[in-house]
Amino acid sequence: MASPPTATLAERLMIYLTTPIYYPNDRPHIGTAYTTLVADAVARYWRLVGEEVYSVTGTDEHGLKIAREAEEQGMAPQEWVDHIVERFHETWALLDMSFDDFIRTTEDRHRATVQAMFQKWHQAGDTYLGRYEGWYCVRCEAYYTESELIDGNCPWHGTPVEIHAEENWFFRLSKYAQPLLDHIAANPEFVVPETRRNEVIGFIEQGLDDISISRATLKWGIPLPWDEAQVAYVWFDALINYVSAAGYSDDPDRFTRQWPAWAHLVGKDIIRFHAIFWPAMLMSAGLPLPRQVAVHGHLLVGGEKLSKSNATQILPQELVETVGTDGYRHHFLRDVSFGPDSNFSWEGMVDRYNADLANDLGNLANRVLHLAEMFRDGKVPARADHGRPEEQALAAAAAEAAGSLRHYEQFKTKQAIDGVWGLFAAANGFVEATEPWHLDSRDPDRLDEVLNAALEALRVGAVLVSPSMPGAARRLWDKLGLPGRPDDGPLAETATFGVFPESTVSKGDPLFPRIEG
Ligand code: ME8
C-alpha cells in the first residue's frame, strides 16, 4: 500500500498549527501552557512573516475520566465541562494567546466529523466487532498490555489500572504498521526530534495490535453511526478534532486549503497517539497526513521556592503575578529547549527576568528614551550616518537577529530569542561606545545620528520580540510613538534596519521594573 504524500511548505496554502486539545478536568497548568505558548509564538512568527495562519487549541471533553469527574462534582458532564472550559479561556487570555479557533469535542461540527470518519473506516473494512479484555488507565484514557505496566501500575502515572472487558468495535491498526514505517522512512521530518522518531519506529517494529475504538458501557461520548449502542473511544474521538477544526464537516473550501496540517505540537506523553494512531486513522479514511508531529519534553520542577513537586500543580497565574505575562512567556520560550525535559525553577525565572528584561532590554529602552527626552524633547530628527562602523555593526546585528527568527519554524524558540538578544547586546554596546550624553555640546549632529540609530534598534527589537512578548512589544512601540503595531509585518520590511522616522517618543514608566529579593 502506498503511503499518502505529505505536503511540502511550498505546496500549501495555509500554516495550520495545532496544540493537543486538553482534558478540561482542571485549570491549565504550566505544562499545558507550555505547549500552547510555543504554538502561539510560532503562529505569531508566521503571521509576522506574512503567511496565512490557522492556529487551534481546544478541549477534549468526552470519555470516562471526564464522566467520572463530573459525577464526583455532582454535575452532568456537559455542565462540568462548560464550567471548566472557562478556566482555559481565562488562562489563555492572561497569557496573551492568539488562537484562530478553539475547538470543543462536544460541538456539532466535531460530532459530525467523528461520525463521518468512523463511517469511512467502516466502509474501508477496517473495523470489526471483537472482545476486548485488558488493562485501562483512566487518567491516560489508554489501554496497556501486561508487559507495559510497571509493578502492575500505569507506566505514566504509577497509579492502578482497571481491568476492562467488553464487546467493542476494533480498528485494524496492524494493517498500517508497514505503511507507517514507509511513510516515516520517506518523510524524515514527519516526527521530530530524531530521538522521538526513533522511539516511534521502535514501537511500530515491535508490532501493532488492532485496537478497540468504542465503548459499550459509557454514555458520555459520540455514538458510532452504525451502532448507536456504542460511543467512540475518547482518543479516536479527540484526534479527529484536527480535521474538524480545519472545516471537514462545516467548511469544505477551507478544509481543502488547510488540510493537511503544517504541524501538530504535542508533549512526549502522547506521541504514539499522534505518530501511530492518527496517521493510520487518516490513511484508512483516505486523507493526507500532516507534515509534522513535533514533540517536546516535559517540564519538571526544581528549585526551592516552590512547595509543589509537580509541574501540573503550578498555575500560570501564580507566576504571572511576579513576572507579568511577558516575563512568563519570555522565560519559558528562552529557557526551555524544545525536545528534552526541562526543570522549572522560580529562581531561574526571576533571574531571567532581571537579566534580560529589566537589564538588557528595559535599561536600554529607558536610557535611550531618557536621552531623547532630555536632549531633544522626545523629537529626534530623521538623521543618520550608516557609513560609520558603529552604525554598520548595529545594522548587521539587527539583520542577524531578524534572521534568527527562522528558528521558530523548527520550534526552536530558545535559539530564536538568543539571536534577538544579540541585537540588544549590540545596541547597549553602541550606546556605551558612542557616549551620547557627551555629544550635545561637542557634536549635536552626531547626537541626532546616534539617538536615531539607537531608537531604530529599539524599533526593530520591538518587531522581533513580538512573537514572544506581544504585550511588551506593543508597549515599547507606543513609547517610540510609532503608527500601527510592531507585528503588522511583513517581517522582511519591518525588521530592516533603516532610519528611525519623525515621531515623538516618551519614556513613561519602566518597561520592566526590576524584581527585588
Ligand atoms: O493528553 N510539561 O490531554 P492533557 C510539558 N486530551 N507539557 C505538558 C506537561 C508537562 N509537565 N503536562 C502536560 C491529553 N503537558 C489529551 C490530548 S490531543 C488529540 C488529546 C502538555 O490535558 C503536553 O502537550 O493530558 C501534553 O501532551 C499535553 O499537555 C497533555 O494534555
XYZ file of C-alpha atoms and ligand atoms in Angstrom:
548
model
C 0.000 0.000 0.000
C 1.445 3.395 -0.988
C 1.637 5.914 1.805
C -0.077 9.241 1.169
C 2.075 12.258 0.402
C 2.979 14.869 2.974
C 2.538 18.327 1.524
C 5.627 20.493 1.450
C 5.571 24.066 2.617
C 5.719 25.390 -0.940
C 2.579 23.489 -1.937
C 0.478 24.503 0.987
C -1.812 27.466 1.230
C -2.086 27.922 4.965
C 0.037 27.309 8.011
C -2.250 25.101 10.068
C -0.787 24.578 13.524
C -2.379 22.715 16.428
C -1.873 22.033 20.127
C -3.293 18.956 21.826
C -6.844 19.501 22.978
C -6.604 19.359 26.751
C -8.777 17.434 29.180
C -10.927 20.014 30.932
C -10.517 18.251 34.257
C -8.765 21.145 35.932
C -7.304 24.578 35.194
C -4.437 24.716 32.715
C -1.066 24.312 34.451
C 2.418 25.358 33.335
C 2.796 22.111 31.340
C -0.294 22.551 29.188
C 0.510 26.265 28.993
C 3.984 25.424 27.646
C 2.694 23.637 24.522
C 0.117 26.350 23.986
C 2.743 29.077 24.362
C 5.159 27.537 21.859
C 2.311 27.153 19.359
C 1.296 30.777 19.913
C 4.813 32.167 19.431
C 5.288 30.118 16.255
C 1.866 31.179 14.911
C 2.743 34.816 15.637
C 6.059 34.354 13.834
C 4.338 33.042 10.695
C 1.811 35.890 10.748
C 4.691 38.338 11.095
C 6.362 36.793 8.032
C 3.110 37.330 6.147
C 1.818 33.741 5.915
C -1.831 32.914 6.324
C -2.119 31.067 9.630
C -4.815 28.994 11.310
C -3.826 28.052 14.840
C -6.063 25.947 17.020
C -6.287 24.789 20.577
C -9.254 23.350 22.455
C -10.618 20.837 24.911
C -11.120 17.068 24.870
C -14.422 16.744 26.653
C -15.676 13.155 26.324
C -14.536 9.909 27.920
C -14.558 8.023 31.161
C -12.223 10.374 33.030
C -14.416 13.449 32.477
C -17.621 11.461 33.098
C -16.289 10.268 36.460
C -15.054 13.701 37.486
C -18.407 15.252 36.662
C -20.069 12.611 38.786
C -17.749 13.377 41.695
C -18.679 17.042 41.370
C -22.364 16.128 41.306
C -22.780 17.710 37.875
C -23.874 16.495 34.447
C -20.780 16.044 32.231
C -21.802 18.872 29.901
C -22.349 21.228 32.816
C -18.952 20.302 34.267
C -17.001 20.843 31.037
C -18.843 24.125 30.330
C -17.676 25.295 33.727
C -14.032 24.231 33.374
C -13.606 25.401 29.798
C -13.976 28.969 31.071
C -10.802 28.475 33.143
C -8.995 27.631 29.901
C -10.254 30.768 28.162
C -9.209 32.883 31.169
C -5.719 31.407 31.312
C -5.104 31.714 27.585
C -6.264 35.346 27.681
C -3.981 36.041 30.646
C -1.030 34.605 28.706
C -1.857 36.625 25.555
C -2.555 33.581 23.379
C -3.803 34.455 19.895
C -5.623 31.374 18.584
C -7.768 31.476 15.460
C -10.045 28.749 16.777
C -10.877 26.933 19.988
C -12.450 23.552 19.365
C -14.510 21.607 21.882
C -15.267 17.976 21.147
C -18.860 18.480 22.306
C -19.535 20.818 19.351
C -21.765 19.739 16.448
C -19.036 20.308 13.846
C -16.862 17.783 15.663
C -19.587 15.232 16.248
C -20.430 15.260 12.525
C -16.770 14.815 11.596
C -16.226 11.949 14.040
C -19.235 10.109 12.676
C -18.086 10.672 9.082
C -14.579 9.376 9.844
C -15.848 6.275 11.672
C -18.122 5.599 8.705
C -15.125 5.791 6.348
C -13.151 3.232 8.352
C -16.211 1.004 8.485
C -16.690 1.246 4.710
C -12.969 0.618 4.155
C -13.348 -2.688 6.023
C -11.049 -1.505 8.791
C -13.492 -2.138 11.658
C -14.743 -5.380 13.174
C -16.566 -6.484 16.303
C -14.378 -8.187 18.872
C -13.967 -8.758 22.572
C -11.603 -6.509 24.496
C -10.203 -7.710 27.762
C -7.238 -5.955 29.309
C -5.807 -3.076 31.294
C -7.003 0.501 31.099
C -5.623 3.664 32.724
C -8.453 6.154 33.107
C -6.076 9.089 33.615
C -4.382 8.351 30.265
C -7.609 7.054 28.734
C -5.331 4.363 27.267
C -5.047 0.588 27.037
C -1.893 -1.144 28.192
C -0.552 -4.645 27.754
C 0.584 -6.595 30.821
C 4.228 -6.102 29.833
C 3.867 -2.304 29.596
C 2.717 -1.958 33.201
C 5.282 -1.077 35.856
C 4.685 -3.062 39.057
C 1.171 -3.605 37.778
C 0.552 0.165 37.560
C 0.189 2.696 34.730
C 3.649 3.383 33.230
C 2.921 7.161 33.099
C 1.037 7.807 36.294
C 2.160 4.969 38.558
C -1.480 4.595 39.573
C -3.560 1.398 39.467
C -5.075 0.335 36.156
C -8.533 -1.200 35.752
C -9.459 -4.418 34.044
C -11.898 -3.691 31.230
C -13.746 -6.421 29.389
C -16.484 -5.843 26.846
C -17.570 -6.367 23.271
C -16.229 -3.449 21.181
C -15.555 -2.356 17.667
C -11.908 -2.707 16.698
C -9.766 -0.780 14.210
C -7.278 -2.735 12.079
C -4.220 -0.856 13.265
C -1.990 -3.861 12.481
C -2.659 -3.362 8.764
C -0.963 0.050 8.892
C 2.349 -0.923 10.505
C 4.246 -1.221 7.225
C 2.639 1.827 5.546
C 3.535 3.848 8.659
C 7.157 2.699 8.577
C 7.296 3.506 4.849
C 5.865 6.946 5.458
C 8.341 7.740 8.219
C 11.250 6.496 6.085
C 10.142 8.641 3.146
C 9.465 11.714 5.321
C 12.248 12.036 7.885
C 10.699 15.257 9.216
C 7.376 13.563 9.983
C 8.291 13.104 13.652
C 10.815 15.473 15.251
C 13.170 15.484 17.063
C 15.008 12.413 15.790
C 15.053 10.643 19.171
C 11.243 10.682 19.158
C 11.176 9.471 15.572
C 13.348 6.502 16.570
C 11.062 5.823 19.520
C 8.072 5.679 17.155
C 9.886 3.385 14.712
C 10.888 1.080 17.588
C 7.324 0.961 18.802
C 5.911 0.076 15.388
C 8.596 -2.530 14.790
C 7.507 -4.385 17.916
C 4.233 -4.986 16.029
C 0.934 -3.160 16.250
C -2.169 -4.820 17.666
C -5.613 -3.883 16.444
C -7.253 -1.513 18.872
C -10.657 -1.218 20.480
C -12.256 2.055 19.322
C -15.637 2.033 21.034
C -17.162 1.632 24.483
C -20.415 -0.130 25.216
C -20.602 0.789 28.900
C -20.073 4.540 28.588
C -22.751 7.034 27.614
C -20.625 10.227 27.572
C -19.330 10.153 24.006
C -20.237 10.243 20.336
C -22.361 7.254 19.161
C -20.995 5.215 16.272
C -23.039 5.858 13.130
C -23.741 2.151 12.521
C -24.058 1.035 16.145
C -25.646 3.646 18.382
C -25.255 1.466 21.459
C -21.524 2.188 21.425
C -19.698 5.506 21.770
C -16.333 6.377 20.213
C -13.234 5.623 22.312
C -12.135 9.032 23.525
C -8.764 9.095 21.719
C -10.378 8.115 18.410
C -12.812 10.965 19.042
C -10.204 13.517 20.206
C -7.624 13.113 17.436
C -10.290 13.854 14.857
C -10.523 17.395 16.238
C -7.656 18.296 13.928
C -9.765 17.751 10.834
C -12.975 19.053 12.466
C -11.286 22.371 13.231
C -9.975 22.532 9.661
C -13.587 22.612 8.447
C -14.095 18.955 7.380
C -17.836 18.935 8.032
C -18.775 22.622 8.074
C -16.400 24.426 5.687
C -15.133 22.148 2.894
C -13.482 25.019 0.997
C -11.384 25.957 3.977
C -10.635 22.281 4.596
C -9.165 21.970 1.104
C -6.814 24.874 1.737
C -5.991 23.967 5.288
C -5.524 20.224 5.385
C -3.010 18.586 5.803
C -1.749 20.405 8.872
C 1.654 22.059 8.829
C 2.372 20.723 12.337
C 0.813 19.090 15.377
C 2.633 20.160 18.504
C 2.493 17.591 21.349
C 4.191 16.549 24.575
C 6.144 13.277 24.724
C 3.347 11.570 26.681
C 1.025 11.435 23.688
C 3.453 10.622 20.905
C 2.071 7.208 19.999
C -1.445 8.547 19.600
C -0.222 11.241 17.215
C 2.528 9.435 15.339
C 0.873 5.998 15.058
C -2.894 6.004 15.640
C -3.630 9.331 13.954
C -1.746 8.694 10.695
C -3.301 5.215 10.480
C -6.762 6.740 11.023
C -6.097 9.242 8.225
C -4.727 6.589 5.855
C -7.822 4.479 6.375
C -10.048 7.488 5.628
C -8.025 8.326 2.508
C -6.838 11.689 3.831
C -3.273 13.029 3.536
C -1.038 13.014 6.593
C 0.134 16.103 8.471
C 3.556 17.415 7.507
C 4.905 17.024 11.033
C 4.351 15.876 14.587
C 6.702 17.990 16.731
C 7.309 16.501 20.172
C 8.580 18.337 23.229
C 9.737 17.053 26.617
C 8.117 17.640 29.960
C 8.545 20.421 32.467
C 9.724 19.151 35.800
C 10.008 21.136 38.999
C 13.269 22.125 40.675
C 14.455 24.981 42.876
C 13.439 25.699 46.411
C 10.851 28.423 46.445
C 8.070 26.126 45.296
C 6.341 23.784 47.630
C 4.903 21.883 44.682
C 6.621 18.823 43.376
C 4.918 18.508 40.023
C 4.564 20.940 37.118
C 0.890 20.060 36.846
C 0.312 21.656 40.272
C 1.670 25.064 39.266
C -0.750 27.509 37.711
C 0.466 30.211 35.309
C -1.427 32.836 37.347
C 0.944 32.328 40.293
C 3.979 33.134 38.147
C 2.386 35.962 36.160
C 1.737 37.791 39.444
C 5.505 38.153 39.841
C 6.985 38.409 36.334
C 3.967 39.543 34.314
C 2.648 37.941 31.141
C 5.653 38.897 29.022
C 8.139 37.828 31.679
C 6.343 34.479 31.852
C 6.364 33.992 28.093
C 9.975 35.076 27.722
C 11.175 32.716 30.433
C 9.536 29.574 29.080
C 10.363 30.361 25.471
C 14.004 31.245 26.126
C 14.882 28.812 28.894
C 13.156 25.632 27.790
C 14.849 23.889 24.880
C 12.281 22.271 22.650
C 12.743 18.493 22.884
C 14.320 17.381 26.157
C 12.747 17.532 29.622
C 13.421 20.758 31.431
C 13.464 21.834 35.061
C 11.312 24.759 36.061
C 12.683 26.842 38.903
C 11.309 30.016 40.406
C 14.813 31.417 40.890
C 15.691 30.730 37.260
C 12.568 32.566 36.116
C 13.254 35.655 38.251
C 16.946 35.727 37.296
C 15.998 35.539 33.647
C 13.532 38.401 34.068
C 16.058 40.668 35.787
C 18.941 39.880 33.434
C 17.143 40.021 30.092
C 14.135 42.208 30.648
C 14.935 44.618 33.487
C 18.612 44.970 32.439
C 19.311 44.288 28.763
C 16.095 45.452 27.149
C 14.453 47.538 29.883
C 17.541 49.598 30.698
C 18.354 50.100 27.042
C 14.870 51.445 26.352
C 14.876 53.636 29.485
C 18.256 55.058 28.755
C 17.718 55.864 25.080
C 14.248 57.300 25.643
C 15.533 59.319 28.570
C 18.338 60.824 26.440
C 15.895 61.577 23.607
C 13.614 63.396 26.037
C 16.427 65.189 27.830
C 18.297 66.482 24.770
C 15.616 66.606 22.075
C 12.302 66.872 23.934
C 11.439 63.441 22.528
C 11.688 64.626 18.889
C 14.790 63.127 17.293
C 15.423 64.220 13.689
C 15.448 61.546 10.975
C 19.176 61.971 10.584
C 21.502 59.006 10.071
C 25.045 58.130 9.048
C 25.040 54.453 8.142
C 28.579 54.716 6.783
C 30.050 54.741 10.279
C 31.463 51.450 11.597
C 29.356 51.722 14.805
C 26.139 52.026 12.787
C 27.235 49.289 10.409
C 27.820 46.913 13.305
C 24.386 47.753 14.715
C 22.677 47.232 11.353
C 24.489 43.886 10.958
C 23.362 42.813 14.440
C 19.783 43.739 13.542
C 19.942 41.680 10.348
C 21.380 38.700 12.205
C 18.737 38.967 14.915
C 15.967 39.113 12.303
C 17.436 36.035 10.599
C 17.399 34.116 13.866
C 13.586 34.250 13.965
C 13.698 31.486 11.360
C 14.366 29.078 14.242
C 10.681 29.403 15.108
C 9.975 27.264 12.028
C 11.628 24.366 13.872
C 10.040 25.317 17.210
C 13.498 26.323 18.452
C 12.206 29.231 20.468
C 15.364 29.449 22.569
C 17.636 29.889 19.557
C 15.263 32.445 18.002
C 15.290 34.573 21.160
C 19.028 34.107 21.799
C 19.527 35.676 18.363
C 17.231 38.612 19.139
C 19.188 39.283 22.317
C 22.292 39.718 20.148
C 20.681 42.937 18.890
C 20.083 44.265 22.405
C 23.677 43.462 23.379
C 24.893 45.305 20.269
C 22.605 48.274 20.979
C 23.832 48.534 24.579
C 27.409 48.369 23.243
C 26.593 51.067 20.683
C 25.301 53.437 23.376
C 28.370 52.782 25.555
C 30.761 53.336 22.641
C 29.165 56.492 21.247
C 28.516 58.129 24.655
C 25.556 60.259 23.565
C 25.439 62.005 26.961
C 28.659 63.868 25.996
C 27.629 64.760 22.449
C 25.106 67.564 22.738
C 27.711 70.261 23.301
C 30.544 68.665 21.296
C 28.765 67.460 18.167
C 24.964 67.925 18.139
C 24.551 66.455 14.638
C 26.271 63.300 15.791
C 23.942 63.167 18.803
C 20.966 63.162 16.419
C 22.502 60.307 14.434
C 23.335 58.249 17.500
C 19.905 58.682 19.081
C 18.282 57.902 15.754
C 20.252 54.661 15.374
C 19.568 53.597 18.957
C 15.834 54.277 18.537
C 15.891 52.338 15.275
C 17.467 49.379 17.100
C 14.632 49.549 19.632
C 12.061 49.719 16.835
C 13.483 46.608 15.126
C 13.779 44.971 18.560
C 10.065 45.564 19.194
C 9.235 43.833 15.902
C 11.489 40.885 16.746
C 10.129 40.277 20.243
C 6.512 40.498 19.062
C 6.131 36.678 18.717
C 7.487 36.015 22.198
C 6.319 39.143 24.087
C 3.444 40.697 22.146
C 2.366 42.958 25.015
C 5.832 44.361 25.739
C 6.442 44.824 22.011
C 3.296 46.978 21.801
C 4.199 48.996 24.908
C 7.655 49.702 23.515
C 6.131 50.640 20.142
C 3.856 53.138 21.874
C 6.793 54.670 23.758
C 8.515 55.074 20.389
C 5.441 56.982 19.144
C 5.136 54.787 16.051
C 1.950 54.262 14.000
C 0.390 50.806 13.583
C 1.672 47.821 15.556
C 5.027 46.044 15.854
C 3.534 42.840 14.447
C 1.971 44.404 11.331
C 4.720 42.888 9.166
C 5.810 41.752 6.733
C 8.946 40.938 8.662
C 11.239 41.403 5.655
C 10.269 45.097 5.616
C 9.603 45.947 9.236
C 12.768 44.298 10.574
C 15.071 46.062 8.121
C 17.349 48.486 9.924
C 16.756 51.916 8.373
C 16.256 55.465 9.579
C 14.008 55.983 12.585
C 11.083 58.141 11.386
C 9.968 61.514 12.722
C 7.938 60.805 15.844
C 7.574 61.882 19.436
C 8.999 59.344 21.862
C 8.234 59.209 25.574
C 9.945 57.303 28.335
C 6.958 56.861 30.663
C 7.031 54.040 33.220
C 9.836 51.474 33.023
C 9.092 48.694 30.562
C 10.209 46.031 33.045
C 10.627 47.144 36.667
C 13.317 45.166 38.450
C 12.158 42.371 40.778
C 13.928 42.669 44.113
C 14.618 39.870 46.563
O -3.406 14.175 26.743
N 5.327 19.515 30.650
O -4.676 15.984 27.370
P -3.885 16.536 28.623
C 5.070 19.901 29.403
N -6.648 15.207 25.869
N 3.899 19.684 28.785
C 2.945 19.073 29.484
C 3.131 18.627 30.814
C 4.407 18.887 31.405
N 4.679 18.560 32.658
N 1.990 18.052 31.220
C 1.126 18.146 30.178
C -4.398 14.876 26.647
N 1.702 18.767 29.138
C -5.407 14.607 25.551
C -4.847 15.137 24.240
S -4.995 15.544 21.607
C -5.935 14.964 20.352
C -5.724 14.887 23.051
C 1.095 19.089 27.839
O -4.755 17.599 29.204
C 1.704 18.286 26.694
O 1.456 18.931 25.472
O -3.448 15.423 29.484
C 0.884 17.023 26.752
O 0.984 16.293 25.562
C -0.493 17.598 26.986
O -0.261 18.695 27.885
C -1.457 16.597 27.612
O -2.629 17.270 27.972
